[in-house]
Coordinates of C-alpha atoms in Angstrom, one line a residue:
Chain R
M1 CA 144.1 58.3 -128.0
A2 CA 144.3 61.4 -125.8
D3 CA 141.9 64.4 -126.5
M4 CA 143.5 67.2 -128.5
P5 CA 142.8 70.9 -129.0
I6 CA 140.1 71.4 -131.7
I7 CA 141.2 73.3 -134.8
D8 CA 138.4 74.9 -136.8
H9 CA 140.0 75.0 -140.3
D10 CA 137.2 77.3 -141.6
K11 CA 138.3 80.0 -139.1
C12 CA 142.0 79.3 -139.3
Q13 CA 143.8 82.0 -141.4
Q14 CA 147.1 80.0 -141.3
C15 CA 149.1 82.6 -139.5
G16 CA 151.0 79.9 -137.7
L17 CA 151.0 81.8 -134.4
C18 CA 149.7 78.9 -132.4
A19 CA 152.4 76.5 -133.6
S20 CA 155.1 79.2 -133.0
I21 CA 154.2 79.5 -129.3
C22 CA 153.4 75.8 -128.6
A23 CA 155.9 75.0 -125.8
C24 CA 155.0 71.3 -125.9
G25 CA 156.0 70.8 -129.6
A26 CA 152.6 69.3 -130.3
L27 CA 151.6 71.8 -133.0
V28 CA 153.4 72.5 -136.2
A29 CA 152.7 74.7 -139.2
D30 CA 153.8 73.9 -142.7
E31 CA 155.4 76.5 -145.0
K32 CA 152.0 77.9 -145.8
G33 CA 151.1 78.3 -142.2
S34 CA 148.6 75.4 -142.2
V35 CA 148.6 74.0 -138.6
S36 CA 148.5 70.3 -137.7
I37 CA 148.7 68.4 -134.5
I38 CA 151.6 66.0 -134.9
E39 CA 152.6 65.0 -131.4
V40 CA 149.4 64.1 -129.6
E41 CA 151.1 62.8 -126.5
K42 CA 153.2 66.0 -126.2
C43 CA 150.2 68.2 -125.7
G44 CA 150.0 69.2 -122.1
W45 CA 146.7 71.3 -122.5
C46 CA 148.4 74.5 -121.5
T47 CA 145.8 76.3 -123.7
L48 CA 148.4 78.9 -125.0
C49 CA 147.4 78.1 -128.6
E50 CA 143.8 78.9 -127.8
L51 CA 144.8 82.1 -126.0
V52 CA 146.9 83.5 -128.8
C53 CA 144.8 82.6 -131.8
P54 CA 143.4 85.9 -133.1
Y55 CA 140.7 84.1 -135.1
G56 CA 139.2 81.9 -132.3
A57 CA 140.1 78.9 -134.5
I58 CA 141.5 76.7 -131.8
S59 CA 139.8 75.6 -128.6
C60 CA 140.9 73.6 -125.6
P61 CA 137.7 72.5 -123.8
F62 CA 137.8 71.1 -120.3
E63 CA 135.7 68.3 -119.0
I64 CA 134.5 69.0 -115.4
V65 CA 134.1 65.9 -113.3
I66 CA 133.6 65.0 -109.6
E67 CA 136.2 62.6 -108.3
R68 CA 134.8 59.3 -107.2
K69 CA 136.3 58.2 -103.9
P70 CA 137.1 54.5 -103.5
D71 CA 134.4 54.1 -100.8
Q72 CA 131.8 55.4 -103.3
D73 CA 132.3 52.4 -105.7
Chain A
M1 CA 107.1 63.6 -137.7
T2 CA 110.8 63.7 -136.7
A3 CA 110.7 63.9 -132.9
T4 CA 110.0 60.8 -130.8
L5 CA 107.2 60.9 -128.4
D6 CA 109.5 59.8 -125.7
F7 CA 111.7 62.9 -126.2
I8 CA 108.7 65.3 -126.5
S9 CA 107.2 63.9 -123.2
S10 CA 110.6 64.6 -121.5
V11 CA 110.5 68.2 -122.4
P12 CA 109.2 70.3 -119.4
Y13 CA 106.9 72.2 -121.8
F14 CA 105.1 69.0 -122.6
A15 CA 105.4 67.1 -119.3
G16 CA 102.3 65.3 -118.1
L17 CA 100.4 65.6 -121.4
D18 CA 98.5 62.6 -122.8
G19 CA 99.7 60.5 -125.7
P20 CA 97.2 62.0 -128.3
V21 CA 98.2 65.5 -127.3
L22 CA 101.9 64.6 -127.6
K23 CA 101.2 63.1 -131.0
A24 CA 99.5 66.3 -132.1
I25 CA 102.4 68.4 -130.9
G26 CA 104.9 66.0 -132.6
R27 CA 103.3 66.7 -136.0
H28 CA 104.5 70.3 -135.7
V29 CA 108.1 69.5 -134.5
F30 CA 111.0 69.7 -136.9
E31 CA 114.6 68.6 -136.5
R32 CA 117.8 70.6 -137.1
K33 CA 121.4 69.5 -136.8
A34 CA 124.5 71.6 -136.3
E35 CA 128.3 71.2 -135.8
R36 CA 130.5 72.8 -133.2
G37 CA 130.6 76.6 -133.7
E38 CA 127.6 76.8 -135.9
I39 CA 125.2 79.6 -135.0
L40 CA 121.6 78.4 -134.6
L41 CA 120.1 81.8 -133.8
F42 CA 121.3 85.3 -134.3
E43 CA 120.5 88.0 -131.8
G44 CA 118.3 90.7 -133.3
H45 CA 116.9 88.4 -136.1
P46 CA 113.1 87.8 -136.2
T47 CA 112.1 85.0 -133.9
D48 CA 110.9 82.0 -135.8
A49 CA 110.7 79.1 -133.4
L50 CA 111.2 77.7 -129.9
Y51 CA 113.9 75.1 -129.8
F52 CA 114.7 72.0 -127.6
V53 CA 118.1 70.4 -127.4
V54 CA 117.8 66.6 -128.2
A55 CA 121.6 65.8 -128.1
G56 CA 124.7 67.9 -127.4
A57 CA 124.8 71.3 -125.9
V58 CA 124.0 74.9 -127.0
K59 CA 125.5 78.1 -125.8
V60 CA 123.0 81.0 -125.4
F61 CA 124.8 84.4 -125.3
K62 CA 124.9 88.1 -126.1
T63 CA 127.8 90.0 -127.6
S64 CA 128.6 93.7 -126.8
A65 CA 129.5 96.3 -129.4
D66 CA 133.2 95.8 -128.5
G67 CA 132.9 92.0 -128.9
K68 CA 132.7 91.0 -125.3
E69 CA 130.6 87.9 -124.8
Q70 CA 128.2 87.1 -121.9
I71 CA 126.9 83.6 -121.8
F72 CA 123.5 83.3 -120.3
S73 CA 123.2 79.6 -120.2
I74 CA 124.4 76.3 -121.6
I75 CA 121.3 74.4 -122.8
R76 CA 121.5 70.6 -122.4
P77 CA 119.2 67.8 -123.7
G78 CA 115.6 68.3 -122.8
D79 CA 115.9 72.0 -122.1
S80 CA 114.7 74.8 -124.4
F81 CA 116.0 78.1 -125.7
N82 CA 114.5 81.2 -127.4
D83 CA 111.6 80.9 -125.1
V84 CA 111.0 84.6 -124.2
P85 CA 110.8 86.1 -127.7
V86 CA 108.6 83.3 -128.9
F87 CA 106.0 84.4 -126.4
S88 CA 106.7 88.1 -126.3
G89 CA 107.1 88.6 -130.0
G90 CA 109.8 90.6 -131.7
V91 CA 113.4 89.5 -132.3
N92 CA 115.8 87.0 -130.8
L93 CA 117.1 88.4 -127.5
T94 CA 120.2 86.3 -127.7
S95 CA 122.3 84.2 -130.1
A96 CA 122.7 80.5 -129.8
E97 CA 125.7 78.5 -130.9
A98 CA 126.4 74.7 -131.0
L99 CA 129.1 73.7 -128.5
G100 CA 129.7 70.5 -130.4
P101 CA 127.6 68.3 -132.8
V102 CA 124.0 69.0 -131.7
V103 CA 120.5 67.9 -132.7
V104 CA 117.7 70.2 -131.8
N105 CA 113.9 70.0 -132.2
G106 CA 112.0 73.2 -133.0
I107 CA 108.4 74.2 -133.1
K108 CA 107.4 77.3 -135.0
K109 CA 106.0 80.3 -133.1
T110 CA 102.6 80.1 -135.0
D111 CA 102.4 76.3 -134.5
L112 CA 103.2 76.7 -130.8
E113 CA 100.5 79.3 -130.3
A114 CA 98.0 77.1 -132.1
V115 CA 98.9 74.1 -129.9
I116 CA 98.5 76.2 -126.7
R117 CA 95.1 77.5 -127.9
E118 CA 94.0 73.9 -128.7
Y119 CA 95.4 72.4 -125.5
P120 CA 95.2 75.0 -122.7
Q121 CA 96.7 72.6 -120.1
L122 CA 100.0 73.4 -121.8
A123 CA 99.9 77.0 -120.5
Q124 CA 100.6 75.9 -117.0
N125 CA 103.8 74.2 -118.1
V126 CA 104.8 77.3 -120.1
I127 CA 104.4 79.4 -116.9
R128 CA 106.6 76.9 -115.0
V129 CA 109.3 76.9 -117.6
L130 CA 109.3 80.7 -117.9
S131 CA 109.4 81.1 -114.1
R132 CA 112.5 78.8 -114.0
K133 CA 114.2 80.9 -116.7
V134 CA 113.5 84.1 -114.6
Q135 CA 115.0 82.3 -111.5
E136 CA 118.1 81.4 -113.5
L137 CA 118.5 85.0 -114.7
V138 CA 118.1 86.3 -111.1
S139 CA 120.8 83.9 -110.0
L140 CA 123.1 85.1 -112.7
V141 CA 122.5 88.8 -111.7
E142 CA 123.2 87.8 -108.1
D143 CA 126.4 86.1 -109.0
L144 CA 127.6 89.0 -111.2
S145 CA 126.7 91.5 -108.6
F146 CA 127.8 90.0 -105.3
R147 CA 130.0 86.9 -105.8
H148 CA 133.8 87.3 -106.2
V149 CA 135.4 85.7 -109.3
T150 CA 136.8 82.6 -107.5
G151 CA 133.4 82.0 -106.0
R152 CA 131.8 82.4 -109.4
V153 CA 134.2 79.9 -110.9
A154 CA 133.6 77.5 -108.1
K155 CA 129.8 77.8 -108.5
M156 CA 130.1 77.3 -112.3
L157 CA 132.2 74.1 -111.8
L158 CA 129.6 72.8 -109.4
E159 CA 126.8 73.5 -111.9
Y160 CA 128.6 71.9 -114.9
A161 CA 130.3 68.9 -113.2
G162 CA 129.4 65.5 -114.5
D163 CA 130.4 62.0 -113.5
G164 CA 132.8 61.6 -116.5
D165 CA 130.2 59.8 -118.7
G166 CA 130.8 62.4 -121.5
E167 CA 127.2 63.7 -121.3
R168 CA 128.1 67.1 -119.9
P169 CA 129.4 69.9 -122.2
R170 CA 133.1 70.6 -122.2
L171 CA 134.0 74.3 -121.7
T172 CA 137.0 76.3 -122.7
Q173 CA 138.4 78.9 -120.3
Q174 CA 137.0 81.6 -122.6
E175 CA 133.5 80.1 -122.4
M176 CA 133.8 79.8 -118.6
A177 CA 134.9 83.5 -118.5
A178 CA 131.9 84.5 -120.6
M179 CA 129.5 82.6 -118.4
I180 CA 130.6 84.3 -115.2
G181 CA 131.3 87.8 -116.6
T182 CA 135.0 88.0 -116.2
A183 CA 138.2 87.8 -118.3
R184 CA 139.8 84.5 -119.4
E185 CA 142.9 85.3 -117.4
M186 CA 140.8 85.6 -114.2
V187 CA 139.4 82.1 -114.8
G188 CA 143.0 80.7 -115.1
R189 CA 144.0 82.4 -111.8
S190 CA 140.8 81.3 -110.0
L191 CA 141.4 77.6 -111.1
K192 CA 144.9 77.8 -109.7
S193 CA 143.6 79.3 -106.5
L194 CA 140.9 76.6 -106.2
E195 CA 143.7 74.0 -106.8
E196 CA 145.8 75.5 -104.1
E197 CA 142.8 75.3 -101.7
G198 CA 142.6 71.6 -102.5
A199 CA 139.1 71.8 -103.9
I200 CA 140.0 70.8 -107.4
R201 CA 142.8 69.2 -109.4
V202 CA 143.5 70.1 -113.1
E203 CA 144.8 67.1 -115.1
R204 CA 145.4 68.0 -118.7
N205 CA 141.9 68.6 -120.1
R206 CA 140.0 67.5 -117.0
I207 CA 139.1 69.7 -114.0
I208 CA 138.5 67.2 -111.2
I209 CA 136.5 68.2 -108.2
T210 CA 138.4 66.5 -105.4
D211 CA 136.7 68.1 -102.4
L212 CA 133.0 68.8 -103.1
A213 CA 132.4 70.3 -99.6
A214 CA 135.3 72.7 -99.9
L215 CA 134.2 73.8 -103.4
R216 CA 130.7 74.4 -102.1
E217 CA 132.0 76.5 -99.3
L218 CA 134.2 78.5 -101.7
A219 CA 131.2 79.0 -104.0
G220 CA 129.2 80.2 -101.1
V221 CA 126.4 77.7 -101.6
A222 CA 125.0 75.5 -99.0

C-alpha cells in the first residue's frame, strides 16, 4: 500500500481544516471533525494538509533517494 | 546490560577499545525508546546523559521565542547527541525529538566521567567526536551565511540522500526548512527550481536525485 501522510491523533484538535482543503479527496472529517484517510490512492502528496494544520498534527515526509541508472545495476 | 558490545564498539566514542573496556562501558549503558514526535531532551533542562542512536533518527534543534525552529542536525544510528553539555556542564543546549520510532542508548554524565577517568584512552575519541561536531557547526554557519536557499536545499538533499533502502530519515518540507534556516515555502520553490534544472524529480513522497553532478554543482560542492 502507498505511504500516507501521518496523522498524530494526540495533536489533532479535530478542526477538520486539512480535510476541507484536501484537493485529492483522500482525507475526510466526520461530523465531529475527526480526520481519516479514506482514499489512499487518491493522495498525491501535495502536502497542503500539512501546510494548513494549525497544530502540526499531520506530516508528509519525503524520502530522498539517488536514482540508480541502468548501467549501475 | 542492555546495549550490545557490537553496537557500543561501532560508536565513535568507543572505537578501537578492547573487549573488556567495552564490557565495562556496557554496564553503564541504558536503553530508551520513543515514538515519532516524542521529545527525548528539552532545551534548558539539566543535562543527565549522553545519548547514542541505535535505530531510527533523532532531530536536534532549538526553538526561538517566536516559535521558529532551527534544526542543527539529524542524528542517525551510531551517532551521538547532547555531547557538549555533558562535558561542559549546565543545561541541555538543544532539544531532541524522535523523527520516527527510535531506540537510543544513553550513559549518565557521572558514569561517563568515571569511565573516562578509568580508561583515559577514551579521551582521544572524545576529542575527535567533539572536533567533528565543531566542523559540522562551522559548516552550518557557512551555509546560513553564504549559500543561497536553492544551494542549501541542494546540499541538504545530497547529505540526506539514501539508496532507497529505508534506512535514511524521511523529512517533511518544514523539517527541511528548519535545517537550512528558511521558510517552508522557500523549500517548495527551491525543489521546483531544482526539478526545472533537471537535477531532481519529485514523485509523490520521493525526491529522486536524477543528476548527481548537476545537484553538486547547484549546491556549490565539489
